[in-house]
Tab-separated table of C-alpha atoms in Angstrom:
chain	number	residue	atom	x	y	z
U	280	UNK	CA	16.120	-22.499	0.910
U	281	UNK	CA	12.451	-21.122	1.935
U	282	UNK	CA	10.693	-18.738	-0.071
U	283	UNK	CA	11.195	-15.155	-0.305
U	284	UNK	CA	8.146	-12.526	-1.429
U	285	UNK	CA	7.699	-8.731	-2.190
U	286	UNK	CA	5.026	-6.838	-2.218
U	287	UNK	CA	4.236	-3.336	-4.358
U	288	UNK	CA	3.447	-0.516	-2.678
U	289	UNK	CA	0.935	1.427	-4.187
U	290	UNK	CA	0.076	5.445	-3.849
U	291	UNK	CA	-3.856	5.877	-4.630
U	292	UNK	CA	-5.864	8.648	-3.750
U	293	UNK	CA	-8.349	8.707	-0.593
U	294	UNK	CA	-11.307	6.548	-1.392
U	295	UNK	CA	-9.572	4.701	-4.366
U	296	UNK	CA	-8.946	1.009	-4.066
U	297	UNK	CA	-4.814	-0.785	-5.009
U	298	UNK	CA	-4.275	-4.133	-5.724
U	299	UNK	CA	-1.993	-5.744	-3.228
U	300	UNK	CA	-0.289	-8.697	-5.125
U	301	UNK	CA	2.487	-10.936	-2.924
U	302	UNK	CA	4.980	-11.960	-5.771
U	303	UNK	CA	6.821	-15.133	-4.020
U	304	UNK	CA	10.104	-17.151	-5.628
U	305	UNK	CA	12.114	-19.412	-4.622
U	306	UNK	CA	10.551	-22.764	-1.956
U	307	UNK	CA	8.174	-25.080	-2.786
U	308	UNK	CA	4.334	-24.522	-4.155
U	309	UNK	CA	1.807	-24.449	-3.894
U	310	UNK	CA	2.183	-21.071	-0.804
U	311	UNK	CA	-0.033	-20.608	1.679
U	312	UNK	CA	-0.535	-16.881	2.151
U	313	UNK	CA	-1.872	-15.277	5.529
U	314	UNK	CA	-2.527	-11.242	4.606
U	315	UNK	CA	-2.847	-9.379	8.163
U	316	UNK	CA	-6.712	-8.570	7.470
U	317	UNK	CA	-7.214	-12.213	6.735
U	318	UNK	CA	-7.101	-12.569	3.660
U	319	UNK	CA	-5.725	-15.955	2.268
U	320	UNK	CA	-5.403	-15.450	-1.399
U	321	UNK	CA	-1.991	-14.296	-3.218
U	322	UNK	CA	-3.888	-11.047	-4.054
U	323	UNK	CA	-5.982	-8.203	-1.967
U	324	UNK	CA	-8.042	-5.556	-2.967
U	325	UNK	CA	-7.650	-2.240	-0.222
U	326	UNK	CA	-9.187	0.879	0.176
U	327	UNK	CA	-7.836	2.264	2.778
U	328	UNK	CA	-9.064	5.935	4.159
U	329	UNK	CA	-5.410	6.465	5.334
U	330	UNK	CA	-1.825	5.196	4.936
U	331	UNK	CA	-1.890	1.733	6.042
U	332	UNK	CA	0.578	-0.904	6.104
U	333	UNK	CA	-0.258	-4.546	5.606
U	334	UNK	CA	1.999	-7.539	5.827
U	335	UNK	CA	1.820	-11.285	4.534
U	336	UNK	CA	3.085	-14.120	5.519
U	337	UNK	CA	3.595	-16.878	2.838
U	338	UNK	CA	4.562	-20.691	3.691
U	339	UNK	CA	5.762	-22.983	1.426
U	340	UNK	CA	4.660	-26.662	0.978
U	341	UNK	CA	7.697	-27.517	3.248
U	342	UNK	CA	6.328	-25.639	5.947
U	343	UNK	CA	9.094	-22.816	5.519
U	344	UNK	CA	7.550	-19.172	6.121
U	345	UNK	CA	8.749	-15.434	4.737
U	346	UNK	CA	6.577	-12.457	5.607
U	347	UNK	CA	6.712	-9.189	4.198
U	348	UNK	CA	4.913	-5.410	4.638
U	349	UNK	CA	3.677	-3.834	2.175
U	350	UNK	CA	2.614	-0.297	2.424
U	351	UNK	CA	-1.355	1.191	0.720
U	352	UNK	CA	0.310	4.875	0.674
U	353	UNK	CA	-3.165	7.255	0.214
U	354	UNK	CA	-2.718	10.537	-0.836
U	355	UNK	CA	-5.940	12.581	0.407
U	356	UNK	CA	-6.538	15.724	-1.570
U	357	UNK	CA	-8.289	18.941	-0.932
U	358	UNK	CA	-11.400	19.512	-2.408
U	359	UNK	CA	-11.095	22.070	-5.495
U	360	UNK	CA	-13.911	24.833	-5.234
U	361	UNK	CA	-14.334	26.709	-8.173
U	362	UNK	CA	-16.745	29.722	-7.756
U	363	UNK	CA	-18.037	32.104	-10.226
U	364	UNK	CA	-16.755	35.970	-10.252
């Protein structure tokens, strides 16, 4: 059988960065991994200004693919004001 691979999903706050890491079993290694902003390595750094999906595809050394999205959920907050009485 080919590979199979998750992703996390991280929640991070509006101008924070997540670690997008594409956990694969099963297939033969070494993987090739294609991330959709063209990335090639099994892990991504993001920081994303909204919620953004990204997906992977990983292929094993038999040439069998899996592909996956993963979701960067950002959370964007309100500035807090605080004001003197």
């Amino acid at each position: 059988p080919g590979p199979t691979v998750g992703v996390n999903s991280p929640a991070i706050c509006q101008g924070d960065s997540a670690i997008l890491t594409a956990t694969v079993s099963g297939g033969v290694s070494p993987y090739i991994y294609h991330w959709s902003n063209g990335s090639s390595a099994g892990s991504i750094k993001v920081s994303p200004l909204t919620t953004t999906n990204y997906s992977v595809t990983v292929t094993d050394a038999s040439q069998q693919q899996c592909s996956i999205i993963a979701i960067a959920i950002v959370t964007a907050f309100l500035p807090i004001f605080i004001g003197l009485l």
